[in-house]
Short mmCIF file of C-alpha atoms in Angstrom, two decimals:
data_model
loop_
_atom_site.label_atom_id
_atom_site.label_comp_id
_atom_site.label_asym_id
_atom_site.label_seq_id
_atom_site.Cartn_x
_atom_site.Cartn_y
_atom_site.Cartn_z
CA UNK K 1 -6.81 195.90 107.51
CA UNK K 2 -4.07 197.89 105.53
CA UNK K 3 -2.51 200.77 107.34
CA UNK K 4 -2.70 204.24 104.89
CA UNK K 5 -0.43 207.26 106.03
CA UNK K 6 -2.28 210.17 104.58
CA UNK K 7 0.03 212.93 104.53
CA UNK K 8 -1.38 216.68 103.52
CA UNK K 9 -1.28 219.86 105.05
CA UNK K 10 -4.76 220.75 104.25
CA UNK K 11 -6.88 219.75 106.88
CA UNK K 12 -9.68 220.28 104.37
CA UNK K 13 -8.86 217.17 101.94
CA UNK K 14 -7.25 215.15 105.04
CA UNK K 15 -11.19 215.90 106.70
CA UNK K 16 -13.10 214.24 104.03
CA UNK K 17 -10.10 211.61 102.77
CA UNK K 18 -9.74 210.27 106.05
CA UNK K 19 -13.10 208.59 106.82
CA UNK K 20 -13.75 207.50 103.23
CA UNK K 21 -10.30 205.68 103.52
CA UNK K 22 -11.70 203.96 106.51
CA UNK K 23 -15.10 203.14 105.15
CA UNK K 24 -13.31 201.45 102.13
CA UNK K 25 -11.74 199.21 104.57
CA UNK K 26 -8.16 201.17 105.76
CA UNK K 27 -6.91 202.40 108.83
CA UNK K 28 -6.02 205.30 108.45
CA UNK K 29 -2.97 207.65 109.72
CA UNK K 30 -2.70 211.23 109.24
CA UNK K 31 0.32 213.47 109.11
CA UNK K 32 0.21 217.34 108.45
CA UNK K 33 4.04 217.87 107.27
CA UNK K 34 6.45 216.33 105.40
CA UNK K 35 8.56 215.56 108.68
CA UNK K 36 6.01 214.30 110.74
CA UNK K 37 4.92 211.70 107.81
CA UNK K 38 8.58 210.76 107.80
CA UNK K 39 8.35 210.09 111.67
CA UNK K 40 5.27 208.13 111.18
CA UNK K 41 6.89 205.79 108.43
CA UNK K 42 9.22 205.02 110.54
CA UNK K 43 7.90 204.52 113.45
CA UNK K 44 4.18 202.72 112.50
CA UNK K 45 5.54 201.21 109.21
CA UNK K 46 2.09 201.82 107.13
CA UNK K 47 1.21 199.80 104.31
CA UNK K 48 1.11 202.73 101.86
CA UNK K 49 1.61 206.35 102.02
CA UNK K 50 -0.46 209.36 100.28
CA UNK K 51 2.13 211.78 99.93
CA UNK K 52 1.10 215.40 99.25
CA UNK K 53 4.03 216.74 96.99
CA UNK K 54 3.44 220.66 98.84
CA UNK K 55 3.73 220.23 102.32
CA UNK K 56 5.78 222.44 105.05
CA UNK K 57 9.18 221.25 106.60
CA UNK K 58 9.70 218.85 104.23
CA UNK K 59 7.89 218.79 100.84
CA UNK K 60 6.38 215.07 99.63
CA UNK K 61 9.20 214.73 97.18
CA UNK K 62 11.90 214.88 99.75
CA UNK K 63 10.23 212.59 101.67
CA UNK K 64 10.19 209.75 98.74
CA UNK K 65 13.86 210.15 98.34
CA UNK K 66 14.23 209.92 102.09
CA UNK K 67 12.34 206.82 102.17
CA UNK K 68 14.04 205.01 99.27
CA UNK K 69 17.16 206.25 100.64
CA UNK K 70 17.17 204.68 103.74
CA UNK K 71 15.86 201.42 101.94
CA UNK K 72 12.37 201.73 102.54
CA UNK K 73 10.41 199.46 99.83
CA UNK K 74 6.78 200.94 101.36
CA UNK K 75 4.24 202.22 98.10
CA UNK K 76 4.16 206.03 98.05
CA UNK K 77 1.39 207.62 95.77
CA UNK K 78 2.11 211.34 95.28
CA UNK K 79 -0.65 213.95 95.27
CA UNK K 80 0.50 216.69 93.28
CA UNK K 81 -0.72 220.03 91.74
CA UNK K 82 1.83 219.69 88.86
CA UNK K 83 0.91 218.62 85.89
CA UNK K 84 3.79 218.74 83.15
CA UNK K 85 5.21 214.99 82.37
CA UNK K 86 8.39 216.04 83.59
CA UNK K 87 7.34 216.19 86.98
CA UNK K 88 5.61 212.92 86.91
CA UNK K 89 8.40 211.07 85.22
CA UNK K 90 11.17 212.80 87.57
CA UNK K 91 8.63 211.63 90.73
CA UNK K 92 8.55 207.91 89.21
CA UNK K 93 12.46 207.76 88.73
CA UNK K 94 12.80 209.15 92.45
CA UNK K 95 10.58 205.46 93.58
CA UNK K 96 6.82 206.35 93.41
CA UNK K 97 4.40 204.16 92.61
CA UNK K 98 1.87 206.07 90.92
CA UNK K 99 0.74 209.64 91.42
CA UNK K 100 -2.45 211.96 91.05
CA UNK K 101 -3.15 215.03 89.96
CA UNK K 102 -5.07 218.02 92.39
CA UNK K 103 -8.14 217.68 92.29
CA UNK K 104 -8.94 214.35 92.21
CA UNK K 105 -12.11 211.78 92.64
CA UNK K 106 -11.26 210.24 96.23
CA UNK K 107 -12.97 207.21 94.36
CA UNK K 108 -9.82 207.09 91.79
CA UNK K 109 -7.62 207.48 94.80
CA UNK K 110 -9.15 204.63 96.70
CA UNK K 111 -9.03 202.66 93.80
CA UNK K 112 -5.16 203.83 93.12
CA UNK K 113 -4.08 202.50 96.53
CA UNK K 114 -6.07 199.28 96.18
CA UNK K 115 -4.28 198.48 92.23
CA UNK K 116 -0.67 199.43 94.49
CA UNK K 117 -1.54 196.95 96.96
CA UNK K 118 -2.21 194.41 95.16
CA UNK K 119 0.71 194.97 92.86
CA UNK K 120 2.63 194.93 95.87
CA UNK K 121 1.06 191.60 96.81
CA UNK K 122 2.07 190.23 93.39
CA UNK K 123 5.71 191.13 93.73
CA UNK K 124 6.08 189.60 97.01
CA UNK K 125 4.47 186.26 95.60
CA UNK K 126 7.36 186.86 92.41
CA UNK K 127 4.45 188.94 90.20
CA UNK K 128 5.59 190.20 87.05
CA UNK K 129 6.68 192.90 88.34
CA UNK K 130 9.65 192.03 89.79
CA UNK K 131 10.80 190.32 86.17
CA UNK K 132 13.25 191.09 83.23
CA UNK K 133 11.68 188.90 81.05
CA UNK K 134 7.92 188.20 80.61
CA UNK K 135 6.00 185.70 78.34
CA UNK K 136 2.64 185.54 77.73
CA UNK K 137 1.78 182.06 75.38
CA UNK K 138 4.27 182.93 72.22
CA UNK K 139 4.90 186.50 73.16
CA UNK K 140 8.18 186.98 75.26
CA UNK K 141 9.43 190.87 76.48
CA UNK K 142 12.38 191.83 77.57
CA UNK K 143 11.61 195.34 79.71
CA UNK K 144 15.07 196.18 79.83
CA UNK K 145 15.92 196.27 76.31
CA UNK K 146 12.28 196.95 75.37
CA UNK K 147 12.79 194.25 72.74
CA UNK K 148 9.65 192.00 71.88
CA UNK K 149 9.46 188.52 70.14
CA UNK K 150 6.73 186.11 69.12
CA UNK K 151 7.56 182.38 68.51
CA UNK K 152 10.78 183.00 68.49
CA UNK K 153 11.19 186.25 65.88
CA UNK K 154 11.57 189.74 66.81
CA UNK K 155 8.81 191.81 66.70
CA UNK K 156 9.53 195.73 65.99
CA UNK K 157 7.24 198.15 67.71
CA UNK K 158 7.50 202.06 67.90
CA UNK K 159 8.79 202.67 71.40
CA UNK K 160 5.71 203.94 72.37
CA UNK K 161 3.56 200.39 71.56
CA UNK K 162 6.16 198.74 73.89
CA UNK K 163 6.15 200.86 76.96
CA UNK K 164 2.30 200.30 76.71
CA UNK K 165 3.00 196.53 76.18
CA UNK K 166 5.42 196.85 79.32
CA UNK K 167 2.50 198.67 81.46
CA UNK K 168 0.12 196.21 80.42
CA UNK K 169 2.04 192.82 80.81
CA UNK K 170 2.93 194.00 84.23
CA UNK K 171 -0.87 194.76 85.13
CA UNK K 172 -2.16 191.38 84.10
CA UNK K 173 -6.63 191.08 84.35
CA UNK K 174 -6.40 195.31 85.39
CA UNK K 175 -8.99 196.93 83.83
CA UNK K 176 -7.33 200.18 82.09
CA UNK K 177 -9.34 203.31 80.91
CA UNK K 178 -7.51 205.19 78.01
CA UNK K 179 -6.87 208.00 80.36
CA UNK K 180 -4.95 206.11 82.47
CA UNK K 181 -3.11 204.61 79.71
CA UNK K 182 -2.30 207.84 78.44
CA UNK K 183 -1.33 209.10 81.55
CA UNK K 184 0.97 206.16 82.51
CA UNK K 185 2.47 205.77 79.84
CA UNK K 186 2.30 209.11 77.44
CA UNK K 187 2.92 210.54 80.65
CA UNK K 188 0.16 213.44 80.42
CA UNK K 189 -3.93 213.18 80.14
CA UNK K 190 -5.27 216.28 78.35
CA UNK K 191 -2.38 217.41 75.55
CA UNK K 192 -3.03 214.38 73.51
CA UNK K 193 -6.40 212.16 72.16
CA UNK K 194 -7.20 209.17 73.39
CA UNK K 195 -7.54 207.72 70.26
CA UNK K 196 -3.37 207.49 70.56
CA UNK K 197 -4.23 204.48 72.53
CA UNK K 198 -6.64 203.24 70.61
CA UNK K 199 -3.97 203.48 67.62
CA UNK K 200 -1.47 201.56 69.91
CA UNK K 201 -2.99 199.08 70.96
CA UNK K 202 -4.49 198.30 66.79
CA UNK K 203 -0.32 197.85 66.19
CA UNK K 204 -0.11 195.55 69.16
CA UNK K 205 -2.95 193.19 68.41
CA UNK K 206 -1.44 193.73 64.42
CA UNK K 207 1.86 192.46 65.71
CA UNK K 208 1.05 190.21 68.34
CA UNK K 209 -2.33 188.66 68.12
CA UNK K 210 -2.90 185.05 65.87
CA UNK K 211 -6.09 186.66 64.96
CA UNK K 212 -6.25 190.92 65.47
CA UNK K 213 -10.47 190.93 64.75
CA UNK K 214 -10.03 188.32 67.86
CA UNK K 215 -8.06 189.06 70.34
CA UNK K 216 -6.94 186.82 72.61
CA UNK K 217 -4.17 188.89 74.34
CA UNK K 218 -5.62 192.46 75.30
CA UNK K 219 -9.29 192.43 75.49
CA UNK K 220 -11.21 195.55 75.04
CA UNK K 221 -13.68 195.94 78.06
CA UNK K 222 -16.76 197.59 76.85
CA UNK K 223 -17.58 201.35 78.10
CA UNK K 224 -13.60 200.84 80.21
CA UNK K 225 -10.95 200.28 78.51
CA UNK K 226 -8.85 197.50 78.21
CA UNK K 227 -7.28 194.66 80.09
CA UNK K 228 -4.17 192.68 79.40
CA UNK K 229 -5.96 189.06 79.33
CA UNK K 230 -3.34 186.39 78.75
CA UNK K 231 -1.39 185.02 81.60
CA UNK K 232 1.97 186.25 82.65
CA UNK K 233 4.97 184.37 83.66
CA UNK K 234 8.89 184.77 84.21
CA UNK K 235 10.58 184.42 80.44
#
């Protein structure tokens, strides 16, 4: 049974959060300030942390750096009443592993930590994830670079198609809505149609795909979203 720290000053959300988490199958630990989740990481070594980003003594922010700091690799998921892609972006290049926005669906949440875990789980078994280079069949990326190939040529993208390529080679078989495309990898939900993705993901297939009115690659999922369907593997 994973361990969750759920750290948030408002008893209110850490109430209601608290048993849900443990009827989806955690055990759950809950902090009320940014110290006191610190002392808990250290001391019970959870599985995953909910970080609220406002908390007293030491906001949820400080906290991540603290962590990564000291060398801690444990997934942090920030809660956070900010919503400019600044914020997010500055949070991800401080070591969290995804974030949500106040107020949220405790549903999306559980289903948040549960896609961390289990990218987690992939990077400790060598998941794509922890890679440079990725193929999948004829495709090859290079994430660093954000160069892409297919048998053997280079393929040029807009930066944008290859970020979502990125997000989507290194969530192989995830189901992805748009709005978590967008939010990933646009970095904001509301300021811009989802149909960006949709336009996206037409140059990928374009680019990528033997056959675009077939694809073999990223599958649309009916009513979801869609899923990166080829298998992954070190380049």
């Amino acid at each position: 049974m994973p361990t969750i720290l759920l750290a948030d000053d408002e008893s209110a959300i850490t109430d209601n959060l608290a048993p849900l988490l443990t009827r989806a199958g955690f055990d759950v630990v809950v902090a009320h300030d940014g110290q006191e989740a610190l002392d808990r990481v250290r001391a019970q070594d959870p599985d995953l942390v909910v970080l609220d980003v406002m908390m007293p003594r030491m906001d949820g922010r400080a906290v991540l750096r603290r962590l990564r700091q000291e060398g801690s690799s444990t997934p942090v998921i920030l809660l956070t009443q900010v919503g400019e892609s600044s914020e997010r972006a500055m949070a991800l290049e401080e070591g969290a592993d995804d974030y949500l926005n106040k107020p949220f669906d405790p549903q999306e949440l559980t289903a948040r930590i549960r896609a961390v875990l289990r990218r987690r789980d992939g990077d400790r078994r060598g998941g794509p994830g922890q890679f440079q280079r990725l193929r999948s069949g004829s495709v090859v990326l290079d994430r660093v670079s954000q160069r892409v190939w297919k048998d053997g040529r280079e393929v040029v993208l807009t930066p944008r198609a290859t970020a979502l390529l990125s997000y989507l080679m290194t969530h192989p078989d995830e189901v992805m809505t748009r709005e978590r495309l967008l939010e990933a990898v646009w970095g904001w939900t509301f300021q811009t149609s989802t149909r960006s993705v949709d336009t996206r993901i037409a140059e990928l297939r374009r680019e990528l795909e033997d056959d675009s009115a077939a694809p073999r690659l990223i599958a649309t999922v009916l009513g979801s979203g869609y899923r990166f369907a080829g298998s992954v593997e070190k380049a």
